[in-house]
Amino acid sequence: MSKNLSLFAGVAVLFVLTGLFLSWNQSLYILNFALLSAIMALGVNMQWGYAGLFNTGVMGFAALGGLGVVLVSSKPVPEGWAAGGPGVLAGLALGAATIAVAIFLYRRMAKGHARTLALLAVLIVGFFAYRAVFDPASEAIEAFNPSSAGNMGGLGLPVLLSWPVGGLLAAIAAWAIGKTALGLRSDYLAIATLGIAEIVIAVMKNEDWLARGVKMVNLTERAWPVPFEVDLQQNARFLELAANWSFDPVTGSSIAVKLIYMVLILAVLALVIFLSERALNSPWGRMMRAIRDNEVAAMAMGKHVTRRHLQIFILGSAVIGVAGAMMTSMDGILNPGTYNPLRFTFLIWVMVIVGGSGNNWGAVLGGLLIGWLWLIVETLGPVVMGGLTSSMADGALKAHLIDSAQHMRLLTLGVILLLVLRFSPRGLIPEK
């Protein structure tokens, strides 16, 4: 216990030093980023640490969480809905019905040429019927004021309601993926989840009617869960407080908003940790670890391994979706182009590995430490490289080193990961 407290205290010192030597504004921004990454790491830890599921589609579930914020909290576009909203819903319903009929026939009909022909007929006819209904409706939506709208918009509800909706969208996608991919071997599951995550991002980029694609949705008019900086700067009580404490209202408002948002993130993080710890130390948690360690023995004891894998896959993905929704609402914008495997999949995996797979507190520690490194090295890398090359003569080598400073965080993370795997292969806080 003392070792764990020392590790968390050491990470806390890093954030304090960042505030003292750089700025408290930047330190709080990095801290909020790290806390949200820690929630994602807890979701991955549920899947890998509890059940041994190798999910490399974290990016897709985080993006679906962000999409939930747009659909729930962004400003409605009545003109877009009137132009093609019912048609889009009818087309999606027709597509879902086609898939449902195909599944029904596959299960009910005997294997043979008749079933194959029936499935082909249903899928082909359903596909063309779906496109005939969906395409004109989506084109009509995208044709309305594409420079600032071109989509149906959201419901305009408070952003706090969008966070569980983001988790629900991720859970639904996890159910669909799990029903088809959880029977695969672990390496095939990794490939499948990575590919499906790329499909999710491709859909979000290209279907402008949904969330404006790469044109992005600006969420500055949403019902924000904390005050805006500009509102605080115009608040008489806040300005009086700034005058009494002699701080800049602009900087102070930015810090205040980040502090309030940090409280919200900590509340969600505490809830996830509490529920995760209760689940891990319950009979259900012991069963999941038994399945992870020896599936054959677990099946011999009457456990339905695939069903339990699906259960934990959905739970972990829902947690990732909630964190993705919170990150989108904090950024105030949904940009599908920012979702990439390095940031939203493999960085989260590094957090879990460094912190300690199978230990919830280890996942949180890894999220805080690696989250801090990911952003601080980006800031300090050019400074350090500039100092190292200051005594070198101007030339191609010096220019190359300075230009390569942006890659220092990848080198730093690689070194940290190698050191942890060498001296603490089970992570900084190993599984008990």
PDB file of N, CA and C in Angstrom, residues 60-70 162-163 165-167 169-170 320-326 328 339:
ATOM      1  N   GLY A  60     -12.557   3.439 -32.055  1.00  0.00           N
ATOM      2  CA  GLY A  60     -13.923   3.449 -32.555  1.00  0.00           C
ATOM      3  C   GLY A  60     -14.939   3.686 -31.464  1.00  0.00           C
ATOM      4  N   PHE A  61     -14.753   3.060 -30.305  1.00  0.00           N
ATOM      5  CA  PHE A  61     -15.699   3.240 -29.206  1.00  0.00           C
ATOM      6  C   PHE A  61     -15.626   4.659 -28.635  1.00  0.00           C
ATOM      7  N   ALA A  62     -14.423   5.226 -28.567  1.00  0.00           N
ATOM      8  CA  ALA A  62     -14.287   6.609 -28.116  1.00  0.00           C
ATOM      9  C   ALA A  62     -14.966   7.573 -29.089  1.00  0.00           C
ATOM     10  N   ALA A  63     -14.839   7.288 -30.393  1.00  0.00           N
ATOM     11  CA  ALA A  63     -15.481   8.136 -31.400  1.00  0.00           C
ATOM     12  C   ALA A  63     -16.998   8.046 -31.307  1.00  0.00           C
ATOM     13  N   LEU A  64     -17.539   6.865 -31.049  1.00  0.00           N
ATOM     14  CA  LEU A  64     -18.982   6.724 -30.889  1.00  0.00           C
ATOM     15  C   LEU A  64     -19.471   7.486 -29.667  1.00  0.00           C
ATOM     16  N   GLY A  65     -18.662   7.526 -28.603  1.00  0.00           N
ATOM     17  CA  GLY A  65     -19.018   8.343 -27.449  1.00  0.00           C
ATOM     18  C   GLY A  65     -19.102   9.812 -27.813  1.00  0.00           C
ATOM     19  N   GLY A  66     -18.120  10.283 -28.605  1.00  0.00           N
ATOM     20  CA  GLY A  66     -18.156  11.668 -29.064  1.00  0.00           C
ATOM     21  C   GLY A  66     -19.359  11.938 -29.946  1.00  0.00           C
ATOM     22  N   LEU A  67     -19.731  10.969 -30.788  1.00  0.00           N
ATOM     23  CA  LEU A  67     -20.906  11.124 -31.635  1.00  0.00           C
ATOM     24  C   LEU A  67     -22.173  11.260 -30.799  1.00  0.00           C
ATOM     25  N   GLY A  68     -22.225  10.558 -29.671  1.00  0.00           N
ATOM     26  CA  GLY A  68     -23.378  10.675 -28.779  1.00  0.00           C
ATOM     27  C   GLY A  68     -23.574  12.096 -28.278  1.00  0.00           C
ATOM     28  N   VAL A  69     -22.467  12.810 -28.023  1.00  0.00           N
ATOM     29  CA  VAL A  69     -22.563  14.205 -27.578  1.00  0.00           C
ATOM     30  C   VAL A  69     -23.203  15.063 -28.667  1.00  0.00           C
ATOM     31  N   VAL A  70     -22.792  14.855 -29.914  1.00  0.00           N
ATOM     32  CA  VAL A  70     -23.348  15.639 -31.028  1.00  0.00           C
ATOM     33  C   VAL A  70     -24.832  15.350 -31.196  1.00  0.00           C
ATOM     34  N   SER A 162     -25.711  13.450 -22.462  1.00  0.00           N
ATOM     35  CA  SER A 162     -25.070  12.829 -23.630  1.00  0.00           C
ATOM     36  C   SER A 162     -23.988  11.844 -23.230  1.00  0.00           C
ATOM     37  N   TRP A 163     -23.432  11.960 -22.035  1.00  0.00           N
ATOM     38  CA  TRP A 163     -22.357  11.049 -21.640  1.00  0.00           C
ATOM     39  C   TRP A 163     -22.853   9.605 -21.536  1.00  0.00           C
ATOM     40  N   VAL A 165     -25.427   8.420 -23.030  1.00  0.00           N
ATOM     41  CA  VAL A 165     -25.832   8.051 -24.388  1.00  0.00           C
ATOM     42  C   VAL A 165     -24.610   7.623 -25.205  1.00  0.00           C
ATOM     43  N   GLY A 166     -23.482   8.349 -25.036  1.00  0.00           N
ATOM     44  CA  GLY A 166     -22.247   7.939 -25.699  1.00  0.00           C
ATOM     45  C   GLY A 166     -21.813   6.547 -25.275  1.00  0.00           C
ATOM     46  N   GLY A 167     -21.941   6.254 -23.979  1.00  0.00           N
ATOM     47  CA  GLY A 167     -21.637   4.906 -23.509  1.00  0.00           C
ATOM     48  C   GLY A 167     -22.583   3.874 -24.081  1.00  0.00           C
ATOM     49  N   LEU A 169     -24.174   4.042 -27.052  1.00  0.00           N
ATOM     50  CA  LEU A 169     -23.808   3.803 -28.454  1.00  0.00           C
ATOM     51  C   LEU A 169     -22.619   2.854 -28.551  1.00  0.00           C
ATOM     52  N   ALA A 170     -21.603   3.069 -27.704  1.00  0.00           N
ATOM     53  CA  ALA A 170     -20.437   2.184 -27.709  1.00  0.00           C
ATOM     54  C   ALA A 170     -20.830   0.769 -27.297  1.00  0.00           C
ATOM     55  N   ILE A 320     -15.421   3.103 -22.133  1.00  0.00           N
ATOM     56  CA  ILE A 320     -14.632   3.862 -23.113  1.00  0.00           C
ATOM     57  C   ILE A 320     -15.508   4.900 -23.810  1.00  0.00           C
ATOM     58  N   GLY A 321     -16.755   4.525 -24.143  1.00  0.00           N
ATOM     59  CA  GLY A 321     -17.660   5.454 -24.796  1.00  0.00           C
ATOM     60  C   GLY A 321     -17.994   6.648 -23.924  1.00  0.00           C
ATOM     61  N   VAL A 322     -18.204   6.424 -22.644  1.00  0.00           N
ATOM     62  CA  VAL A 322     -18.471   7.542 -21.726  1.00  0.00           C
ATOM     63  C   VAL A 322     -17.277   8.485 -21.673  1.00  0.00           C
ATOM     64  N   ALA A 323     -16.064   7.929 -21.582  1.00  0.00           N
ATOM     65  CA  ALA A 323     -14.864   8.770 -21.567  1.00  0.00           C
ATOM     66  C   ALA A 323     -14.708   9.536 -22.876  1.00  0.00           C
ATOM     67  N   GLY A 324     -15.011   8.889 -24.006  1.00  0.00           N
ATOM     68  CA  GLY A 324     -14.948   9.578 -25.295  1.00  0.00           C
ATOM     69  C   GLY A 324     -15.943  10.709 -25.382  1.00  0.00           C
ATOM     70  N   ALA A 325     -17.139  10.521 -24.821  1.00  0.00           N
ATOM     71  CA  ALA A 325     -18.138  11.590 -24.804  1.00  0.00           C
ATOM     72  C   ALA A 325     -17.678  12.755 -23.949  1.00  0.00           C
ATOM     73  N   MET A 326     -17.094  12.463 -22.802  1.00  0.00           N
ATOM     74  CA  MET A 326     -16.606  13.529 -21.925  1.00  0.00           C
ATOM     75  C   MET A 326     -15.467  14.305 -22.585  1.00  0.00           C
ATOM     76  N   THR A 328     -15.016  14.758 -25.830  1.00  0.00           N
ATOM     77  CA  THR A 328     -15.570  15.597 -26.889  1.00  0.00           C
ATOM     78  C   THR A 328     -16.249  16.830 -26.318  1.00  0.00           C
ATOM     79  N   TYR A 339      -9.230  11.224 -34.596  1.00  0.00           N
ATOM     80  CA  TYR A 339      -9.235   9.870 -34.046  1.00  0.00           C
ATOM     81  C   TYR A 339      -8.271   9.005 -34.852  1.00  0.00           C
TER      82      TYR A 339
END
